[in-house]
mmCIF file of C-alpha atoms and ligand atoms in Angstrom:
data_model
loop_
_atom_site.group_PDB
_atom_site.id
_atom_site.type_symbol
_atom_site.label_atom_id
_atom_site.label_comp_id
_atom_site.label_asym_id
_atom_site.label_seq_id
_atom_site.Cartn_x
_atom_site.Cartn_y
_atom_site.Cartn_z
ATOM 1 C CA MET A 1 0.000 0.000 0.000
ATOM 2 C CA GLN A 2 1.331 3.384 -1.017
ATOM 3 C CA VAL A 3 0.875 6.378 1.311
ATOM 4 C CA ILE A 4 0.991 9.733 -0.450
ATOM 5 C CA ALA A 5 0.937 13.087 1.307
ATOM 6 C CA SER A 6 1.747 15.615 -1.408
ATOM 7 C CA LEU A 7 -0.483 16.673 -4.305
ATOM 8 C CA GLU A 8 2.465 16.503 -6.712
ATOM 9 C CA GLU A 9 3.281 12.952 -5.662
ATOM 10 C CA LEU A 10 -0.363 11.955 -6.144
ATOM 11 C CA THR A 11 -0.412 13.400 -9.661
ATOM 12 C CA LYS A 12 2.782 11.475 -10.456
ATOM 13 C CA ALA A 13 1.469 8.249 -8.936
ATOM 14 C CA ARG A 14 -1.705 8.485 -11.040
ATOM 15 C CA GLN A 15 0.380 7.886 -14.158
ATOM 16 C CA ASN A 16 1.386 4.468 -12.809
ATOM 17 C CA TRP A 17 -2.096 3.246 -11.855
ATOM 18 C CA PRO A 18 -3.415 0.440 -14.077
ATOM 19 C CA ARG A 19 -5.022 1.831 -17.214
ATOM 20 C CA ALA A 20 -7.332 -1.138 -17.483
ATOM 21 C CA GLY A 21 -10.073 -1.496 -14.885
ATOM 22 C CA SER A 22 -11.831 1.046 -12.754
ATOM 23 C CA LEU A 23 -10.683 3.254 -9.919
ATOM 24 C CA GLY A 24 -12.649 3.261 -6.654
ATOM 25 C CA PHE A 25 -12.270 6.094 -4.149
ATOM 26 C CA VAL A 26 -13.162 6.208 -0.437
ATOM 27 C CA PRO A 27 -12.887 9.668 1.137
ATOM 28 C CA THR A 28 -12.686 9.743 4.958
ATOM 29 C CA MET A 29 -11.620 11.935 7.858
ATOM 30 C CA GLY A 30 -9.817 9.013 9.508
ATOM 31 C CA TYR A 31 -10.136 7.454 12.961
ATOM 32 C CA LEU A 32 -11.576 4.551 11.067
ATOM 33 C CA HIS A 33 -14.207 2.052 12.187
ATOM 34 C CA ARG A 34 -16.080 -0.769 10.506
ATOM 35 C CA GLY A 35 -18.399 1.699 8.759
ATOM 36 C CA HIS A 36 -15.467 3.188 6.888
ATOM 37 C CA LEU A 37 -14.025 -0.263 6.244
ATOM 38 C CA SER A 38 -17.288 -1.470 4.687
ATOM 39 C CA LEU A 39 -16.811 1.249 2.044
ATOM 40 C CA ALA A 40 -13.198 0.192 1.413
ATOM 41 C CA GLN A 41 -14.161 -3.477 1.219
ATOM 42 C CA GLN A 42 -16.951 -2.764 -1.265
ATOM 43 C CA ALA A 43 -14.572 -0.617 -3.324
ATOM 44 C CA ARG A 44 -12.079 -3.500 -3.304
ATOM 45 C CA THR A 45 -14.630 -5.934 -4.765
ATOM 46 C CA GLU A 46 -15.678 -3.541 -7.558
ATOM 47 C CA ASN A 47 -12.453 -1.939 -8.801
ATOM 48 C CA ALA A 48 -8.956 -2.661 -10.093
ATOM 49 C CA THR A 49 -7.452 0.115 -7.985
ATOM 50 C CA VAL A 50 -8.700 1.459 -4.649
ATOM 51 C CA VAL A 51 -7.674 4.846 -3.280
ATOM 52 C CA ALA A 52 -8.722 6.086 0.164
ATOM 53 C CA SER A 53 -8.122 9.534 1.581
ATOM 54 C CA ILE A 54 -7.705 10.622 5.184
ATOM 55 C CA PHE A 55 -8.222 14.337 5.549
ATOM 56 C CA VAL A 56 -9.862 16.205 8.431
ATOM 57 C CA ASN A 57 -11.253 18.963 6.250
ATOM 58 C CA PRO A 58 -11.161 22.284 8.122
ATOM 59 C CA THR A 59 -13.653 24.040 5.816
ATOM 60 C CA GLN A 60 -16.518 21.751 6.851
ATOM 61 C CA PHE A 61 -16.155 22.591 10.565
ATOM 62 C CA GLY A 62 -17.821 25.652 12.093
ATOM 63 C CA PRO A 63 -15.817 27.968 14.372
ATOM 64 C CA ASN A 64 -17.335 26.394 17.516
ATOM 65 C CA GLU A 65 -17.119 22.791 16.325
ATOM 66 C CA ASP A 66 -14.673 20.005 17.121
ATOM 67 C CA LEU A 67 -11.938 20.456 14.468
ATOM 68 C CA ALA A 68 -9.126 20.817 17.042
ATOM 69 C CA ARG A 69 -10.151 17.762 19.082
ATOM 70 C CA TYR A 70 -11.354 15.547 16.199
ATOM 71 C CA PRO A 71 -9.831 12.113 16.965
ATOM 72 C CA ARG A 72 -6.834 10.998 14.903
ATOM 73 C CA ASP A 73 -4.730 7.822 14.732
ATOM 74 C CA LEU A 74 -2.919 7.593 11.402
ATOM 75 C CA PRO A 75 -0.803 4.463 12.073
ATOM 76 C CA ARG A 76 -3.903 2.501 13.093
ATOM 77 C CA ASP A 77 -5.903 3.836 10.121
ATOM 78 C CA LEU A 78 -3.166 2.836 7.673
ATOM 79 C CA ALA A 79 -3.012 -0.698 9.101
ATOM 80 C CA LEU A 80 -6.817 -1.032 8.770
ATOM 81 C CA LEU A 81 -6.839 0.240 5.191
ATOM 82 C CA GLU A 82 -3.998 -2.099 4.258
ATOM 83 C CA GLY A 83 -6.007 -4.956 5.755
ATOM 84 C CA ALA A 84 -8.997 -3.954 3.609
ATOM 85 C CA GLY A 85 -6.818 -4.214 0.491
ATOM 86 C CA VAL A 86 -6.577 -0.496 -0.309
ATOM 87 C CA ASP A 87 -3.821 0.299 -2.830
ATOM 88 C CA VAL A 88 -3.167 3.975 -2.154
ATOM 89 C CA VAL A 89 -3.900 6.282 0.805
ATOM 90 C CA PHE A 90 -3.854 10.023 0.202
ATOM 91 C CA THR A 91 -3.170 12.050 3.376
ATOM 92 C CA PRO A 92 -2.793 15.689 2.345
ATOM 93 C CA GLU A 93 -1.982 18.565 4.703
ATOM 94 C CA ALA A 94 -4.621 21.286 5.117
ATOM 95 C CA SER A 95 -2.028 23.816 3.947
ATOM 96 C CA ALA A 96 -1.684 21.934 0.644
ATOM 97 C CA MET A 97 -5.444 21.635 0.061
ATOM 98 C CA TYR A 98 -6.078 25.250 1.086
ATOM 99 C CA PRO A 99 -2.923 27.269 0.338
ATOM 100 C CA PRO A 100 -2.759 30.983 1.120
ATOM 101 C CA GLY A 101 -5.101 32.868 -1.187
ATOM 102 C CA PHE A 102 -7.558 29.969 -1.577
ATOM 103 C CA ALA A 103 -10.866 31.619 -2.525
ATOM 104 C CA THR A 104 -12.996 29.264 -4.645
ATOM 105 C CA TYR A 105 -15.764 27.164 -3.074
ATOM 106 C CA VAL A 106 -18.483 24.847 -4.360
ATOM 107 C CA GLU A 107 -21.740 26.093 -2.834
ATOM 108 C CA PRO A 108 -24.762 23.768 -2.641
ATOM 109 C CA THR A 109 -28.041 25.714 -2.643
ATOM 110 C CA GLY A 110 -31.760 25.141 -2.161
ATOM 111 C CA THR A 111 -33.733 23.155 0.405
ATOM 112 C CA LEU A 112 -31.116 20.409 0.547
ATOM 113 C CA ALA A 113 -28.482 22.921 1.616
ATOM 114 C CA GLU A 114 -30.732 24.749 4.077
ATOM 115 C CA ARG A 115 -32.509 22.212 6.308
ATOM 116 C CA LEU A 116 -31.413 19.903 9.159
ATOM 117 C CA GLU A 117 -27.603 19.510 9.190
ATOM 118 C CA ALA A 118 -27.255 22.632 7.059
ATOM 119 C CA ALA A 119 -29.376 24.682 9.455
ATOM 120 C CA THR A 120 -27.391 23.567 12.513
ATOM 121 C CA ARG A 121 -24.004 23.692 10.779
ATOM 122 C CA PRO A 122 -23.849 26.767 8.508
ATOM 123 C CA GLY A 123 -21.153 26.376 5.846
ATOM 124 C CA HIS A 124 -20.745 22.648 6.518
ATOM 125 C CA PHE A 125 -21.943 21.445 3.117
ATOM 126 C CA ARG A 126 -20.031 24.159 1.290
ATOM 127 C CA GLY A 127 -16.893 22.696 2.904
ATOM 128 C CA VAL A 128 -17.957 19.149 2.049
ATOM 129 C CA ALA A 129 -18.836 19.935 -1.590
ATOM 130 C CA THR A 130 -15.594 21.869 -2.034
ATOM 131 C CA VAL A 131 -13.290 19.210 -0.621
ATOM 132 C CA VAL A 132 -15.075 16.346 -2.388
ATOM 133 C CA SER A 133 -14.799 18.226 -5.704
ATOM 134 C CA LYS A 134 -11.095 18.812 -5.123
ATOM 135 C CA LEU A 135 -10.520 15.183 -4.146
ATOM 136 C CA PHE A 136 -12.432 13.947 -7.202
ATOM 137 C CA LEU A 137 -10.264 16.153 -9.441
ATOM 138 C CA LEU A 138 -7.047 15.037 -7.739
ATOM 139 C CA VAL A 139 -7.837 11.302 -7.630
ATOM 140 C CA GLY A 140 -9.993 10.930 -10.765
ATOM 141 C CA PRO A 141 -12.208 8.036 -9.583
ATOM 142 C CA ASP A 142 -14.748 6.091 -11.650
ATOM 143 C CA ARG A 143 -16.672 5.210 -8.483
ATOM 144 C CA ALA A 144 -16.822 6.966 -5.122
ATOM 145 C CA TYR A 145 -18.037 5.283 -1.915
ATOM 146 C CA PHE A 146 -20.050 7.120 0.714
ATOM 147 C CA GLY A 147 -22.008 5.981 3.778
ATOM 148 C CA GLN A 148 -25.781 6.316 4.199
ATOM 149 C CA LYS A 149 -24.896 7.347 7.775
ATOM 150 C CA ASP A 150 -24.467 10.880 6.424
ATOM 151 C CA ALA A 151 -27.731 10.905 4.452
ATOM 152 C CA GLN A 152 -27.765 14.622 3.697
ATOM 153 C CA GLN A 153 -24.141 14.513 2.561
ATOM 154 C CA VAL A 154 -25.068 11.677 0.184
ATOM 155 C CA ALA A 155 -27.946 13.732 -1.246
ATOM 156 C CA ILE A 156 -25.699 16.801 -1.637
ATOM 157 C CA ILE A 157 -22.961 14.805 -3.404
ATOM 158 C CA ARG A 158 -25.516 13.103 -5.659
ATOM 159 C CA ARG A 159 -26.902 16.539 -6.614
ATOM 160 C CA MET A 160 -23.391 17.930 -7.131
ATOM 161 C CA ILE A 161 -22.336 15.040 -9.378
ATOM 162 C CA ALA A 162 -25.434 15.619 -11.531
ATOM 163 C CA ASP A 163 -25.224 19.420 -11.539
ATOM 164 C CA LEU A 164 -21.502 19.598 -12.353
ATOM 165 C CA ASN A 165 -21.583 16.617 -14.761
ATOM 166 C CA LEU A 166 -18.892 14.860 -12.766
ATOM 167 C CA PRO A 167 -18.033 11.471 -14.355
ATOM 168 C CA VAL A 168 -18.244 9.616 -11.041
ATOM 169 C CA ASP A 169 -20.562 6.772 -10.103
ATOM 170 C CA LEU A 170 -21.815 7.360 -6.545
ATOM 171 C CA ARG A 171 -21.999 4.173 -4.464
ATOM 172 C CA VAL A 172 -23.827 4.402 -1.137
ATOM 173 C CA MET A 173 -23.313 1.761 1.542
ATOM 174 C CA PRO A 174 -25.684 0.956 4.464
ATOM 175 C CA ILE A 175 -25.071 2.279 7.971
ATOM 176 C CA VAL A 176 -22.862 -0.039 10.012
ATOM 177 C CA ARG A 177 -24.079 -0.213 13.628
ATOM 178 C CA GLU A 178 -22.747 -1.547 16.889
ATOM 179 C CA ALA A 179 -24.492 -4.654 18.239
ATOM 180 C CA ASP A 180 -26.799 -2.444 20.360
ATOM 181 C CA GLY A 181 -27.857 -0.322 17.384
ATOM 182 C CA LEU A 182 -25.623 2.743 17.816
ATOM 183 C CA ALA A 183 -24.447 3.908 14.395
ATOM 184 C CA MET A 184 -20.650 3.737 14.243
ATOM 185 C CA SER A 185 -19.035 7.162 14.215
ATOM 186 C CA SER A 186 -15.575 8.515 14.907
ATOM 187 C CA ARG A 187 -17.324 10.913 17.307
ATOM 188 C CA ASN A 188 -18.531 8.012 19.498
ATOM 189 C CA ALA A 189 -15.006 8.231 20.966
ATOM 190 C CA TYR A 190 -16.175 11.386 22.809
ATOM 191 C CA LEU A 191 -18.712 9.402 24.884
ATOM 192 C CA ASN A 192 -18.046 8.189 28.445
ATOM 193 C CA PRO A 193 -19.524 4.766 29.340
ATOM 194 C CA GLU A 194 -22.790 6.233 30.641
ATOM 195 C CA GLN A 195 -23.232 8.472 27.588
ATOM 196 C CA ARG A 196 -22.318 5.543 25.329
ATOM 197 C CA VAL A 197 -25.326 3.605 26.698
ATOM 198 C CA ALA A 198 -27.580 6.667 26.404
ATOM 199 C CA ALA A 199 -26.517 7.172 22.760
ATOM 200 C CA THR A 200 -28.523 4.115 21.693
ATOM 201 C CA ILE A 201 -31.578 6.366 22.058
ATOM 202 C CA LEU A 202 -31.053 7.690 18.508
ATOM 203 C CA SER A 203 -31.558 4.305 16.848
ATOM 204 C CA ARG A 204 -34.334 3.439 19.303
ATOM 205 C CA ALA A 205 -36.141 6.672 18.420
ATOM 206 C CA LEU A 206 -35.778 5.867 14.718
ATOM 207 C CA GLU A 207 -37.231 2.429 15.379
ATOM 208 C CA ALA A 208 -40.222 4.072 17.119
ATOM 209 C CA GLY A 209 -40.554 6.352 14.089
ATOM 210 C CA ARG A 210 -40.433 3.410 11.693
ATOM 211 C CA VAL A 211 -43.190 1.587 13.600
ATOM 212 C CA ALA A 212 -45.369 4.732 13.593
ATOM 213 C CA PHE A 213 -44.652 5.332 9.894
ATOM 214 C CA ASP A 214 -45.640 1.778 8.956
ATOM 215 C CA GLN A 215 -48.811 2.007 11.062
ATOM 216 C CA GLN A 216 -49.832 5.193 9.254
ATOM 217 C CA ARG A 217 -48.827 3.756 5.864
ATOM 218 C CA ASN A 218 -50.723 0.510 6.429
ATOM 219 C CA ALA A 219 -53.785 2.471 7.571
ATOM 220 C CA GLY A 220 -53.676 4.349 4.269
ATOM 221 C CA SER A 221 -53.221 7.741 5.976
ATOM 222 C CA THR A 222 -52.525 10.532 3.528
ATOM 223 C CA SER A 223 -52.599 13.598 5.751
ATOM 224 C CA PRO A 224 -49.757 15.709 7.146
ATOM 225 C CA GLU A 225 -51.083 14.699 10.584
ATOM 226 C CA ALA A 226 -49.747 11.188 9.896
ATOM 227 C CA ILE A 227 -46.235 12.623 9.457
ATOM 228 C CA ALA A 228 -46.653 14.687 12.629
ATOM 229 C CA GLN A 229 -47.412 11.432 14.469
ATOM 230 C CA VAL A 230 -44.198 9.852 13.176
ATOM 231 C CA ARG A 231 -42.178 12.873 14.234
ATOM 232 C CA LYS A 232 -43.824 12.845 17.655
ATOM 233 C CA ALA A 233 -43.021 9.143 18.113
ATOM 234 C CA MET A 234 -39.321 9.913 17.529
ATOM 235 C CA GLU A 235 -39.402 13.001 19.767
ATOM 236 C CA ARG A 236 -41.134 11.120 22.596
ATOM 237 C CA ALA A 237 -38.567 8.329 22.490
ATOM 238 C CA LEU A 238 -35.671 10.802 22.489
ATOM 239 C CA ALA A 239 -37.177 12.745 25.402
ATOM 240 C CA SER A 240 -37.162 9.545 27.494
ATOM 241 C CA GLU A 241 -33.339 9.718 27.687
ATOM 242 C CA SER A 242 -32.271 12.513 30.011
ATOM 243 C CA LEU A 243 -28.644 12.492 28.786
ATOM 244 C CA ALA A 244 -29.741 13.248 25.208
ATOM 245 C CA ALA A 245 -30.869 16.621 23.824
ATOM 246 C CA LEU A 246 -32.770 16.542 20.540
ATOM 247 C CA ASP A 247 -31.653 18.785 17.677
ATOM 248 C CA TYR A 248 -34.177 17.528 15.093
ATOM 249 C CA ALA A 249 -36.375 14.552 14.229
ATOM 250 C CA ASP A 250 -37.518 14.804 10.630
ATOM 251 C CA VAL A 251 -39.395 12.960 7.908
ATOM 252 C CA CYS A 252 -38.355 14.055 4.427
ATOM 253 C CA HIS A 253 -37.635 12.973 0.870
ATOM 254 C CA PRO A 254 -34.190 11.312 0.801
ATOM 255 C CA ASP A 255 -33.044 13.114 -2.374
ATOM 256 C CA THR A 256 -34.444 16.634 -1.924
ATOM 257 C CA PHE A 257 -34.903 16.773 1.860
ATOM 258 C CA VAL A 258 -38.288 18.421 1.291
ATOM 259 C CA PRO A 259 -40.512 17.484 4.271
ATOM 260 C CA LEU A 260 -43.028 14.758 3.438
ATOM 261 C CA ASP A 261 -46.730 15.531 3.752
ATOM 262 C CA ALA A 262 -47.837 11.887 3.765
ATOM 263 C CA PRO A 263 -46.303 8.517 4.776
ATOM 264 C CA THR A 264 -45.215 7.395 1.302
ATOM 265 C CA ALA A 265 -42.026 5.857 -0.131
ATOM 266 C CA PRO A 266 -39.292 6.937 -0.560
ATOM 267 C CA ALA A 267 -38.783 8.569 2.823
ATOM 268 C CA LEU A 268 -36.006 9.390 5.213
ATOM 269 C CA LEU A 269 -36.384 9.417 9.000
ATOM 270 C CA ALA A 270 -33.513 11.603 10.201
ATOM 271 C CA ILE A 271 -32.492 12.411 13.747
ATOM 272 C CA ALA A 272 -29.760 14.464 15.424
ATOM 273 C CA ALA A 273 -29.085 14.853 19.125
ATOM 274 C CA LYS A 274 -26.369 15.858 21.542
ATOM 275 C CA VAL A 275 -25.257 13.252 24.031
ATOM 276 C CA GLY A 276 -22.722 14.800 26.394
ATOM 277 C CA PRO A 277 -19.945 16.329 24.263
ATOM 278 C CA ALA A 278 -20.923 14.477 21.083
ATOM 279 C CA ARG A 279 -23.390 15.637 18.449
ATOM 280 C CA LEU A 280 -24.688 12.437 16.836
ATOM 281 C CA ILE A 281 -26.797 11.810 13.728
ATOM 282 C CA ASP A 282 -28.614 8.728 12.465
ATOM 283 C CA ASN A 283 -31.311 7.787 9.949
ATOM 284 C CA TYR A 284 -33.559 5.086 8.556
ATOM 285 C CA LEU A 285 -34.257 5.027 4.819
ATOM 286 C CA LEU A 286 -37.526 3.811 3.289
ATOM 287 C CA ARG A 287 -36.563 2.910 -0.280
ATOM 288 C CA ALA A 288 -38.799 3.688 -3.279
ATOM 289 C CA ASP A 289 -39.806 0.003 -3.408
ATOM 290 C CA GLY A 290 -41.291 0.273 0.104
ATOM 291 C CA SER A 291 -38.543 -1.676 1.911
ATOM 292 C CA TRP A 292 -36.566 -0.247 4.837
ATOM 293 C CA ASP A 293 -32.801 0.181 4.916
ATOM 294 C CA VAL A 294 -32.055 0.434 8.627
ATOM 295 C CA GLY A 295 -28.371 -0.471 8.261
ATOM 296 C CA VAL A 296 -26.529 -3.510 9.547
ATOM 297 C CA ARG A 297 -25.595 -4.417 13.116
ATOM 298 C CA VAL A 298 -22.243 -6.062 13.611
ATOM 299 C CA GLY A 299 -21.098 -7.990 16.676
ATOM 300 C CA LYS A 300 -18.193 -7.111 18.934
HETATM 301 P P1 AMP B 401 -16.105 10.489 7.960
HETATM 302 O O1 AMP B 401 -14.727 9.972 8.227
HETATM 303 O O2 AMP B 401 -16.954 10.585 9.173
HETATM 304 O O3 AMP B 401 -16.117 11.726 7.093
HETATM 305 O O4 AMP B 401 -16.804 9.380 7.082
HETATM 306 C C1 AMP B 401 -16.246 8.942 5.864
HETATM 307 C C2 AMP B 401 -17.259 8.118 5.122
HETATM 308 O O5 AMP B 401 -17.628 6.993 5.918
HETATM 309 C C3 AMP B 401 -18.551 8.892 4.845
HETATM 310 O O6 AMP B 401 -19.012 8.571 3.539
HETATM 311 C C4 AMP B 401 -19.467 8.385 5.907
HETATM 312 O O7 AMP B 401 -20.839 8.459 5.555
HETATM 313 C C5 AMP B 401 -19.030 6.945 6.029
HETATM 314 N N1 AMP B 401 -19.454 6.403 7.318
HETATM 315 C C6 AMP B 401 -19.255 6.959 8.539
HETATM 316 N N2 AMP B 401 -19.841 6.208 9.496
HETATM 317 C C7 AMP B 401 -20.437 5.161 8.865
HETATM 318 C C8 AMP B 401 -21.198 4.046 9.301
HETATM 319 N N3 AMP B 401 -21.491 3.842 10.582
HETATM 320 N N4 AMP B 401 -21.649 3.172 8.363
HETATM 321 C C9 AMP B 401 -21.368 3.365 7.054
HETATM 322 N N5 AMP B 401 -20.652 4.406 6.578
HETATM 323 C C10 AMP B 401 -20.183 5.286 7.465
#
């Protein structure tokens, strides 16, 4: 496995990658867990060459967010990526990605870039869209692998690929969960043991939302009141955990993030809450065919 830190070295290395076969790319911010590795493993099965990146992107963090304390462990990450069969890891410095004078951003707009994560984290998706564009241009992938864990990010990248005619096939992998349902996240490292137990309330609230959604759907409800019931089911569940503070519980279209006015497929149940020092997000996806993607639980 080749580890490349400089942009020049990456450009040079690209000339030596196999011309035949596709290139799969897995962008990450490091401190890897089995969610990240599921993307790398899928990329390995579908491509001749697999490139991963580890870059804690400063432009997607707000001034009061956790950029400075975001967890890092490069030696461990590199060993995990090597184990997953990754060929090249790109680990650029922030000063190389954003040199003095940097002034050009990719700005998502519209409902997708205004609601939920965007509302709580102004500028976040501008940072994401900008860095993903830059990484796509630097790496030149045929396929890029993202996690459903970050549902709004997936929708933003899908929109960006279409809007900017980027020749990249977006591959989205299910949420990988701990055995007790907690969605894996690098930020789970912020939780103490008591908060770690409390954090399962996000997936439990989504489960309550799913049950309410299916009840309304099976009853043939078509009114906005049915959606309000689903939201309330999630809010009630979240409120039962005193260590968690709800940011939002939402029912929206998974591509546009427009709020739904009836319990129909496709749909996204999205939730965000603070548990101690960690702001956590999670979601359940109701696919267009009416089946749920609730992610996969893995054992210890
Ligand atoms: P991050 O390092 O948090 O920026 O995540 C890098 C990629 O891994 C993103 O596409 C995430 O959506 C994805 N990812 C993070 N957590 C999970 C998870 N629990 N299951 C699946 N994918 C994930």
